XYZ file of C-alpha atoms in Angstrom:
663
model
C 0.963 22.196 1.369
C -2.525 20.724 1.374
C -4.609 22.391 4.112
C -6.950 19.448 4.586
C -4.486 16.721 5.537
C -1.404 16.190 7.707
C 2.048 16.937 6.277
C 3.101 13.864 4.322
C 6.459 12.259 3.658
C 6.625 11.712 -0.106
C 8.413 8.391 -0.453
C 7.351 7.973 -4.060
C 5.350 10.762 -5.699
C 2.563 9.774 -8.045
C 4.387 8.396 -11.127
C 2.915 8.926 -14.610
C 0.765 5.968 -15.578
C 2.601 5.599 -18.879
C 5.837 4.797 -17.027
C 4.320 2.011 -14.923
C 3.596 -0.606 -17.572
C 4.568 -3.981 -16.065
C 6.022 -2.248 -12.989
C 3.043 -1.204 -10.832
C 3.478 -1.593 -7.081
C 0.855 -3.851 -5.512
C 1.964 -4.840 -1.991
C 3.603 -3.079 0.947
C 5.228 -4.254 4.194
C 7.573 -2.891 6.871
C 10.289 -4.502 8.964
C 10.475 -2.513 12.226
C 13.830 -3.755 13.541
C 15.914 -3.066 10.433
C 13.708 -0.091 9.505
C 12.899 -1.159 5.974
C 9.928 -0.564 3.694
C 9.305 -3.355 1.181
C 7.075 -3.157 -1.883
C 6.111 -5.921 -4.277
C 5.867 -4.867 -7.913
C 4.844 -6.455 -11.175
C 8.515 -6.724 -12.108
C 10.175 -7.575 -8.806
C 10.669 -6.232 -5.284
C 11.775 -2.833 -3.994
C 13.076 -1.846 -0.585
C 13.604 1.527 1.023
C 15.709 2.162 4.106
C 13.632 4.327 6.431
C 16.767 6.232 7.411
C 17.330 7.161 3.755
C 13.867 8.543 3.026
C 15.002 12.097 3.731
C 18.099 11.834 1.536
C 16.306 13.144 -1.533
C 15.928 11.622 -4.968
C 18.804 10.053 -6.882
C 19.999 11.937 -9.949
C 19.444 10.172 -13.244
C 16.694 7.849 -12.019
C 14.473 6.208 -14.595
C 11.373 8.055 -15.718
C 8.634 7.847 -13.133
C 11.080 7.672 -10.219
C 12.829 11.029 -10.638
C 11.503 12.272 -7.288
C 11.423 8.906 -5.505
C 13.483 8.409 -2.359
C 16.576 6.176 -2.881
C 15.684 2.498 -3.060
C 17.162 -0.865 -3.965
C 15.515 -3.138 -6.497
C 15.608 -6.886 -6.934
C 16.368 -8.770 -10.093
C 13.320 -9.046 -12.386
C 10.708 -11.558 -11.267
C 7.085 -12.337 -12.122
C 4.529 -10.083 -10.373
C 4.658 -10.210 -6.570
C 1.092 -10.585 -5.244
C 1.680 -10.871 -1.485
C 4.455 -10.306 1.024
C 5.163 -11.562 4.557
C 7.881 -10.339 6.915
C 9.816 -13.020 8.825
C 11.705 -11.043 11.464
C 13.031 -14.171 13.198
C 14.960 -15.287 10.114
C 15.525 -11.716 8.846
C 13.771 -12.640 5.620
C 10.959 -11.255 3.537
C 8.813 -13.835 1.760
C 6.933 -12.936 -1.415
C 4.307 -14.916 -3.290
C 4.281 -14.526 -7.054
C 1.985 -14.919 -9.997
C 3.977 -17.871 -11.335
C 3.135 -19.850 -8.182
C 6.577 -19.561 -6.596
C 7.467 -18.350 -3.110
C 10.715 -16.397 -2.920
C 12.791 -15.239 0.036
C 14.869 -12.070 0.257
C 17.574 -11.436 2.821
C 17.097 -8.135 4.588
C 20.801 -7.590 5.177
C 21.474 -7.735 1.430
C 18.906 -5.066 0.684
C 19.816 -2.373 3.182
C 21.947 -0.169 0.924
C 19.780 2.040 -1.299
C 20.609 2.397 -4.975
C 23.850 4.308 -5.129
C 25.040 3.744 -8.669
C 26.401 6.783 -10.403
C 23.425 6.980 -12.708
C 20.912 6.001 -9.997
C 18.757 4.371 -12.618
C 18.524 1.080 -14.444
C 22.214 0.263 -13.901
C 21.925 0.463 -10.108
C 22.924 -2.766 -8.297
C 20.167 -5.336 -7.789
C 19.841 -7.966 -5.076
C 18.963 -11.586 -5.805
C 16.481 -13.960 -4.260
C 17.461 -16.586 -1.740
C 15.480 -19.745 -1.125
C 12.582 -20.219 -3.548
C 10.336 -23.063 -4.609
C 7.272 -23.861 -6.680
C 4.467 -23.608 -4.153
C 1.578 -24.011 -6.600
C 2.072 -25.503 -10.029
C -0.527 -23.745 -12.154
C -1.990 -21.047 -9.937
C -0.625 -17.847 -8.352
C 0.189 -17.350 -4.686
C -2.653 -15.042 -3.648
C -1.996 -14.872 0.107
C 0.635 -15.948 2.598
C 1.443 -15.811 6.335
C 4.166 -16.920 8.728
C 2.438 -18.683 11.624
C 3.260 -18.620 15.331
C 5.222 -21.862 14.866
C 7.355 -20.592 11.989
C 5.421 -22.394 9.278
C 4.601 -20.741 5.973
C 1.019 -21.055 4.799
C -0.083 -19.961 1.345
C -3.459 -19.729 -0.345
C -4.333 -19.828 -4.012
C -7.226 -20.366 -6.377
C -9.878 -22.999 -5.766
C -9.593 -22.853 -1.984
C -6.218 -24.615 -1.918
C -4.099 -23.938 1.200
C -0.642 -25.425 1.676
C 1.691 -25.369 4.681
C 5.457 -25.885 4.930
C 6.837 -27.075 8.310
C 9.376 -24.870 10.046
C 12.007 -27.593 10.394
C 12.104 -28.178 6.645
C 12.412 -24.456 6.003
C 15.175 -24.142 8.611
C 17.109 -27.034 7.087
C 16.810 -25.569 3.601
C 17.986 -22.165 4.786
C 21.054 -23.762 6.373
C 22.266 -25.184 3.050
C 24.973 -23.403 1.101
C 24.254 -21.341 -2.026
C 25.741 -24.157 -4.111
C 23.011 -26.427 -2.752
C 20.249 -24.016 -3.742
C 18.547 -26.505 -6.056
C 18.578 -29.195 -3.376
C 17.089 -26.778 -0.856
C 14.346 -25.816 -3.272
C 13.433 -29.444 -3.932
C 13.478 -30.235 -0.220
C 10.903 -27.562 0.594
C 8.851 -28.108 -2.524
C 8.229 -31.756 -1.690
C 7.528 -31.162 2.003
C 4.256 -29.287 1.649
C 1.128 -30.270 3.543
C -2.168 -29.867 1.744
C -4.570 -28.674 4.430
C -7.537 -29.977 2.475
C -6.555 -33.426 3.702
C -7.273 -32.228 7.244
C -10.838 -31.191 6.460
C -12.024 -34.003 4.191
C -14.231 -36.417 6.075
C -16.228 -39.089 4.341
C -15.281 -37.701 0.891
C -16.886 -34.403 1.868
C -14.776 -31.254 1.546
C -16.000 -28.665 4.053
C -13.898 -25.709 2.810
C -15.151 -23.252 0.186
C -13.587 -23.825 -3.217
C -13.145 -20.148 -4.039
C -9.893 -18.191 -4.117
C -8.110 -17.700 -0.791
C -7.395 -13.982 -1.139
C -6.326 -13.067 2.395
C -4.655 -14.772 5.346
C -3.951 -13.562 8.879
C -1.782 -15.077 11.614
C -3.230 -14.533 15.091
C -0.091 -14.875 17.210
C -2.033 -14.198 20.419
C -4.060 -17.390 20.105
C -1.848 -19.372 17.684
C -4.536 -19.407 15.018
C -4.680 -18.667 11.310
C -7.511 -16.982 9.442
C -8.030 -17.687 5.744
C -10.522 -15.588 3.820
C -12.327 -15.810 0.526
C -14.580 -13.079 -0.776
C -17.555 -14.397 1.196
C -16.348 -16.803 3.882
C -13.876 -17.105 6.752
C -11.998 -20.205 7.898
C -10.328 -20.459 11.306
C -7.422 -22.876 11.841
C -5.306 -24.128 14.713
C -1.752 -23.088 13.817
C -0.177 -25.988 15.765
C -2.332 -28.928 14.715
C -3.399 -27.389 11.362
C -6.929 -28.415 12.274
C -9.883 -26.564 10.793
C -11.834 -25.101 13.686
C -14.616 -23.228 12.000
C -15.989 -21.982 8.676
C -18.435 -19.083 8.792
C -19.902 -16.400 6.582
C -19.815 -12.628 6.700
C -22.990 -12.631 8.752
C -21.331 -14.786 11.415
C -23.407 -17.838 10.578
C -21.368 -21.014 11.040
C -21.225 -23.156 7.918
C -19.126 -25.944 9.409
C -17.212 -26.462 12.640
C -15.058 -28.969 14.441
C -17.362 -31.662 15.796
C -16.832 -33.219 19.187
C -17.447 -36.967 19.552
C -21.160 -37.552 19.500
C -22.901 -38.823 22.642
C -24.968 -41.667 21.262
C -27.798 -43.550 22.970
C -26.862 -46.813 24.694
C -28.757 -48.953 22.198
C -26.614 -47.624 19.355
C -23.471 -48.287 21.385
C -24.552 -51.882 22.103
C -25.394 -52.540 18.466
C -22.043 -51.135 17.396
C -20.196 -53.350 19.881
C -21.948 -56.440 18.533
C -20.593 -55.731 15.077
C -17.044 -57.016 14.879
C -14.957 -54.563 12.852
C -12.694 -55.820 10.118
C -8.997 -55.023 9.913
C -9.627 -52.464 7.166
C -12.221 -50.698 9.286
C -9.824 -50.502 12.214
C -7.347 -48.551 10.114
C -9.900 -45.864 9.408
C -9.587 -44.492 12.935
C -12.123 -43.791 15.608
C -14.567 -41.824 13.447
C -17.813 -43.777 13.397
C -20.235 -44.060 10.545
C -22.695 -41.798 12.359
C -20.058 -39.114 12.813
C -19.110 -39.314 9.131
C -22.727 -38.946 8.117
C -23.197 -35.981 10.409
C -20.058 -34.279 9.054
C -21.212 -34.876 5.495
C -24.617 -33.353 6.219
C -23.049 -30.271 7.831
C -20.663 -29.839 4.906
C -23.438 -30.241 2.361
C -25.576 -27.692 4.176
C -22.731 -25.201 4.146
C -22.161 -25.777 0.442
C -25.831 -25.157 -0.310
C -25.759 -21.915 1.670
C -22.646 -20.753 -0.179
C -24.189 -21.480 -3.571
C -27.399 -19.714 -2.575
C -25.442 -16.678 -1.421
C -23.424 -16.505 -4.641
C -26.610 -16.467 -6.633
C -27.669 -13.126 -5.194
C -26.515 -9.588 -5.689
C -24.822 -9.644 -2.281
C -21.638 -11.091 -3.760
C -21.112 -8.056 -5.973
C -21.985 -5.448 -3.372
C -20.494 -7.008 -0.250
C -17.191 -8.845 -0.391
C -14.319 -9.038 2.047
C -11.334 -7.015 0.828
C -8.960 -6.974 3.794
C -8.377 -8.239 7.331
C -6.239 -7.068 10.271
C -5.859 -7.604 14.020
C -6.109 -4.806 16.576
C -4.180 -4.470 19.832
C -7.024 -5.935 21.904
C -7.016 -9.108 19.800
C -10.154 -8.292 17.820
C -10.126 -9.111 14.114
C -11.241 -6.379 11.708
C -12.475 -7.193 8.203
C -13.317 -4.575 5.581
C -15.967 -4.957 2.894
C -16.575 -3.524 -0.556
C -19.698 -1.694 0.632
C -17.641 0.359 3.101
C -18.641 -1.591 6.199
C -16.202 -2.923 8.797
C -16.923 -6.079 10.812
C -15.271 -6.853 14.152
C -14.777 -10.458 15.310
C -13.357 -11.953 18.453
C -10.461 -14.400 18.325
C -12.817 -17.380 18.047
C -14.607 -16.056 14.982
C -17.678 -14.738 16.769
C -19.342 -11.658 15.302
C -18.989 -8.642 17.611
C -20.312 -5.632 15.729
C -20.468 -3.923 12.371
C -20.215 -0.236 11.465
C -19.665 1.983 8.453
C -18.514 5.575 7.973
C -17.973 5.646 4.180
C -19.784 4.285 1.167
C -16.470 3.662 -0.564
C -14.928 0.193 -0.517
C -12.527 -0.657 2.306
C -9.220 -1.639 0.687
C -6.832 -2.087 3.614
C -6.676 -1.950 7.428
C -3.652 -1.560 9.699
C -3.487 -1.408 13.502
C -0.903 -0.320 16.054
C -1.440 0.378 19.731
C -4.757 2.050 20.387
C -5.249 3.191 16.789
C -6.555 1.551 13.639
C -6.083 3.011 10.153
C -8.474 2.249 7.299
C -7.775 2.933 3.618
C -10.679 3.381 1.204
C -11.107 3.178 -2.560
C -11.900 6.892 -2.564
C -8.336 7.646 -1.427
C -9.451 8.486 2.111
C -7.396 7.471 5.142
C -9.448 7.198 8.335
C -8.159 6.795 11.889
C -10.201 5.007 14.588
C -9.703 3.694 18.079
C -9.885 -0.009 18.872
C -13.606 0.310 19.590
C -14.285 1.599 16.085
C -14.872 5.230 17.030
C -13.568 7.673 14.395
C -10.702 9.940 15.452
C -10.146 11.734 12.162
C -9.386 11.301 8.507
C -8.140 12.943 5.344
C -7.820 12.423 1.598
C -4.467 10.713 1.300
C -4.391 10.054 -2.447
C -6.370 10.776 -5.578
C -6.758 7.028 -6.178
C -7.640 4.032 -3.976
C -5.394 3.285 -1.001
C -4.620 -0.371 -1.693
C -1.973 -1.179 0.951
C -0.623 0.194 4.231
C 2.427 -0.545 6.374
C 3.734 0.836 9.670
C 7.408 1.584 10.177
C 9.304 4.033 12.356
C 6.993 6.878 13.295
C 4.979 6.702 10.069
C 2.180 4.749 8.515
C 2.868 4.374 4.798
C 0.050 4.232 2.264
C 0.333 2.825 -1.251
C -2.107 4.234 -3.797
C -3.389 2.424 -6.852
C -1.316 4.670 -9.122
C 1.922 3.600 -7.386
C 2.512 6.621 -5.166
C 3.660 6.078 -1.562
C 3.217 8.576 1.258
C 4.133 8.421 4.913
C 1.833 9.938 7.544
C 2.794 10.616 11.170
C 1.353 8.045 13.549
C 0.195 10.903 15.771
C -2.015 12.409 13.047
C -4.517 13.847 13.422
C -3.012 15.776 16.308
C -1.770 19.181 17.486
C 1.592 18.722 15.746
C -0.070 18.751 12.328
C -0.903 22.453 12.465
C 2.572 23.329 13.717
C 4.280 21.353 10.954
C 1.927 22.718 8.331
C 2.640 26.299 9.386
C 6.410 25.840 9.423
C 6.452 24.073 6.064
C 4.295 26.793 4.519
C 6.847 29.398 5.618
C 9.626 27.467 3.883
C 7.681 26.486 0.784
C 10.079 28.214 -1.608
C 12.982 26.158 -0.271
C 11.518 22.816 -1.354
C 9.328 23.707 -4.347
C 10.257 24.348 -7.949
C 8.412 26.834 -10.153
C 7.977 25.936 -13.822
C 6.432 28.439 -16.231
C 4.645 26.880 -19.189
C 3.164 28.737 -22.128
C 0.142 27.137 -23.734
C -1.519 27.821 -27.066
C -5.209 26.911 -27.161
C -7.111 27.287 -30.412
C -10.602 26.488 -31.691
C -11.980 26.273 -35.234
C -15.351 25.377 -36.684
C -14.117 23.730 -39.872
C -17.594 22.980 -41.331
C -16.405 19.618 -42.713
C -13.706 21.344 -44.773
C -9.945 20.827 -44.889
C -7.520 23.680 -44.378
C -4.551 24.458 -46.591
C -0.998 24.161 -45.201
C -0.693 27.942 -45.380
C -3.806 28.405 -43.251
C -2.577 25.955 -40.635
C 0.822 27.625 -40.521
C -0.646 31.090 -40.108
C -2.949 29.773 -37.377
C -0.547 27.598 -35.358
C 2.927 27.523 -36.866
C 3.924 31.112 -36.226
C 2.479 31.193 -32.703
C 3.854 27.853 -31.492
C 7.533 28.756 -31.610
C 7.726 29.769 -27.943
C 5.003 27.608 -26.347
C 5.340 24.283 -24.585
C 1.827 22.917 -25.065
C -0.566 23.258 -28.007
C -4.226 22.243 -27.658
C -6.603 22.389 -30.620
C -10.382 21.973 -30.571
C -12.336 21.521 -33.797
C -16.070 21.479 -34.434
C -18.101 20.063 -37.317
C -15.293 17.846 -38.522
C -18.063 15.513 -39.677
C -21.602 16.459 -40.688
C -24.631 14.685 -42.067
C -27.120 12.331 -40.472
C -25.521 9.171 -41.853
C -22.040 10.066 -40.653
C -23.308 11.037 -37.208
C -25.321 7.826 -36.887
C -22.297 5.752 -37.874
C -20.159 7.619 -35.340
C -22.724 6.896 -32.611
C -22.696 3.206 -33.540
C -18.889 3.111 -33.351
C -18.955 4.825 -29.954
C -21.319 2.170 -28.638
C -18.690 -0.519 -29.248
C -15.742 1.523 -28.023
C -14.490 2.827 -31.372
C -13.840 6.419 -32.337
C -12.290 8.577 -35.027
C -12.807 9.127 -38.738
C -10.788 9.804 -41.869
C -11.455 13.535 -41.644
C -10.443 13.646 -38.014
C -7.237 11.759 -38.711
C -6.463 14.141 -41.578
C -6.659 17.103 -39.242
C -4.483 15.419 -36.620
C -1.840 14.459 -39.185
C -1.683 17.866 -40.844
C -1.616 19.817 -37.594
C 1.210 17.507 -36.550
C 3.117 18.362 -39.725
C 2.616 22.048 -39.051
C 4.058 21.640 -35.556
C 6.965 19.503 -36.816
C 5.649 16.482 -34.919
C 8.298 13.972 -33.953
C 11.061 16.565 -33.703
C 9.813 19.748 -32.045
C 6.479 18.466 -30.713
C 4.943 15.130 -29.760
C 1.245 14.347 -29.649
C 0.167 13.445 -26.122
C -3.525 12.698 -26.692
C -6.635 13.169 -28.788
C -10.351 12.401 -28.736
C -13.030 12.583 -31.417
C -16.781 12.411 -30.935
C -18.501 12.549 -34.330
C -17.971 16.176 -35.384
C -15.974 17.192 -32.296
C -12.210 16.763 -32.050
C -9.627 17.754 -29.462
C -5.889 17.044 -29.638
C -2.795 18.158 -27.724
C 0.902 18.356 -28.588
C 3.778 18.951 -26.162
C 7.241 20.245 -26.915
C 9.987 17.637 -26.767
C 11.538 18.927 -23.547
C 8.121 19.083 -21.841
C 6.894 15.653 -22.957
C 8.713 13.662 -20.197
C 6.884 15.730 -17.576
C 3.404 14.957 -18.950
C 1.530 11.808 -18.020
C -1.776 10.259 -16.976
C -3.406 11.446 -20.192
C -7.086 10.535 -20.348
C -9.835 11.449 -22.773
C -13.600 11.692 -22.378
C -16.639 12.680 -24.397
C -20.233 13.671 -23.653
C -22.799 13.839 -26.499
C -25.592 16.398 -26.256
C -27.317 16.158 -29.638
C -30.634 14.418 -30.373
C -31.554 13.466 -26.837
C -27.924 13.564 -25.712
C -27.087 10.542 -27.827
C -25.417 11.990 -30.953
C -22.125 13.846 -31.073
C -23.057 16.701 -33.370
C -23.348 18.719 -30.145
C -21.549 18.055 -26.900
C -18.037 18.124 -25.508
C -14.734 16.259 -25.742
C -11.999 16.632 -23.149
C -8.378 15.810 -22.421
C -6.997 15.490 -18.908
C -3.290 15.299 -18.151
C -0.727 15.781 -15.412
C 1.940 18.405 -16.123
C 4.651 18.649 -13.462
C 2.326 16.838 -11.040
C -0.478 19.345 -11.684
C -3.669 18.128 -13.297
C -4.980 20.173 -16.224
C -8.182 19.655 -18.150
C -9.112 20.964 -21.610
C -12.670 20.730 -22.917
C -13.889 21.476 -26.430
C -17.635 22.203 -26.493
C -20.053 22.661 -29.378
C -23.499 23.982 -28.437
C -26.690 24.852 -30.260
C -26.700 28.178 -32.118
C -29.021 31.204 -32.066
C -30.340 33.383 -29.279
C -33.445 31.331 -28.598
C -31.272 28.388 -27.439
C -29.654 30.106 -24.458
C -31.410 27.815 -21.969
C -30.451 24.739 -23.945
C -26.815 25.838 -24.085
C -26.772 26.362 -20.338
C -28.335 22.934 -19.780
C -25.837 21.237 -22.114
C -22.916 22.919 -20.392
C -24.240 21.784 -17.014
C -24.679 18.244 -18.367
C -21.080 18.126 -19.621
C -19.756 19.651 -16.435
C -21.460 17.042 -14.271
C -21.106 13.873 -16.349
C -17.771 14.035 -18.171
C -15.918 11.036 -16.778
C -12.187 10.565 -17.255
C -11.858 7.567 -14.927
C -14.608 5.097 -15.659
C -12.881 2.304 -13.791
C -13.150 4.266 -10.556
C -16.588 5.717 -11.228
C -15.584 9.352 -10.788
C -17.539 11.899 -12.771
C -17.291 15.633 -13.116
C -13.981 17.436 -12.586
C -12.505 16.415 -9.191
C -9.077 18.005 -9.770
C -7.034 19.368 -6.890
C -5.342 21.759 -9.328
C -7.439 22.553 -12.362
C -7.055 24.709 -15.434
C -10.338 24.409 -17.312
C -9.811 25.684 -20.848
C -13.298 25.444 -22.282
C -13.265 26.123 -26.004
C -16.734 27.617 -26.190
C -17.766 28.236 -29.762
C -17.994 31.522 -31.572
C -21.755 31.480 -31.015
C -21.002 33.661 -28.018
C -20.591 36.554 -30.444
C -24.250 36.231 -31.269
C -25.278 36.769 -27.660
C -26.606 40.081 -26.628
C -25.138 41.508 -23.449
C -28.194 40.539 -21.423
C -27.790 36.814 -22.179
C -24.014 36.530 -22.432
C -22.747 38.039 -19.206
C -24.989 36.013 -16.833
C -23.830 32.843 -18.604
C -20.190 33.915 -18.363
C -20.610 34.749 -14.665
C -22.120 31.316 -14.014
C -19.205 29.672 -15.836
C -16.588 31.592 -13.849
C -18.283 30.744 -10.543
C -18.251 27.017 -11.354
C -14.643 27.083 -12.488
C -13.686 28.939 -9.317
C -15.343 26.229 -7.234
C -13.421 23.566 -9.169
C -10.108 25.281 -8.503
C -10.897 25.504 -4.782
C -11.432 21.748 -4.689
């Protein structure tokens, strides 16, 4: 029980990354009436019944979902990028990478997977009405408007709408007429660019439409790119306004111009031709004015894209609060509030981390950040509380029942009480702590950790067996750290050059890995789970066959400390992994020898401790593990310390490791 956050409902515990290839979850939505939680994945769609979340995991589930609450899965589809709930028709619409929009009947997906094996042979539900919405581009965003129309956005600023009557007619056709229904909808689309093109001037930004929001209070639709907002009338499909993140209007609906009388008289004198009459009531002056406004907006957009603002400040999400205000979250951690007409109200920020998702219900608004933090605010933007919900970015949120569900980047889903933070949190936390033994499982794992300065030599099979073979018979995890696998200036320089282009390893290092594997009977008794070489430093880990399925998220890192902290003759290599949902880190260090280098050794250790980065894509450095076993293979140079120098260093090391474990 984590003391710093509310008690969570584990819908889907963090699955090992290795099990999520082509099956990562990317979207999340809830249907409140039928109490369902829907998730779009790279391989299809999943649905959980909220009443079944407490039923426990299904025996025999596929790897990665052993502890997941019972769910039903759709037939395989291309990656689902967005999802929209249509409660009126009891459908869930999903937009996919192949450009198709698919519908799923909620009543066919209410029974969680109940096959005897609970795994890949569990029954799957099929899609209903589907059609090719965009021919060569993915469906990036989608909404169901106040009038029952489906709007979708894709690359290049393209937005299409499908009228409700066509959708209703297609849904009324029989399953045997599925192809006819698909063709009927596919050919009935309305390209909204035709509504905003005046005088051959396109006043919409031509960048990807990543987010859409249906404002049912005012019957409007918001479409968002990374830098701009567009506001539409949901009934007439008319573009009302285009504005930037600073609130500056780039183009807007223009009322008929009030022209001087002399211009009116001159226009009356000119007899229009039949072709000109068919062009409508838009005069030449109005067309020119619209073209100028559109051109000005285009210039501003190009100028903005040419600055660093685009990289540091982009819109990542949008939501509507109870009072009708629109909230948009940015990559710099700021949140902007707008009124229903697209007017800037205020801007505030409480975190430097990127805002990934926003969800609102009643008088509360929840914000998910890339740091894994979940923050709760009131409708005025005042913070009410927050906690670290996940170890990775919170990419989606959905509200259902009495919970708000958060989807992390690694695929884990947790449910948090809507009342959190509140007085019930402490009560639940206390009661759950008392009953911890009733819902936790204790696994004892023996680990063998060894270190060897091989001085560029190769060991005999007998030496390896006496070192590892005899001791590994009753252990589950073997971790080996080697130093001076490679020596010599030329070899070290070549290794540094390979590291600069993302390459690693050497013939000597591979020899050691192969022969240690033979000693451990690799492939039968043990399996290698990871390795990392930095010039003369090498670390590798092997897990016993029965333990291997419970190990995942293996990452490697290296920090050079030699020759200005650029060469790997000195430094550290590390392996990080999750074992039974507990993160463990092993680090193999090689520091400068002799008593006069005590200060340098301390500085190198501090440098490794602070800069070793296992997750470069998320920018996290150091050792931010909630549960950490730091096995630092510090070289035999410690034997050369005198007591005066060694024990202060050891005390400093233990203090830092203690602080890591507390985190």
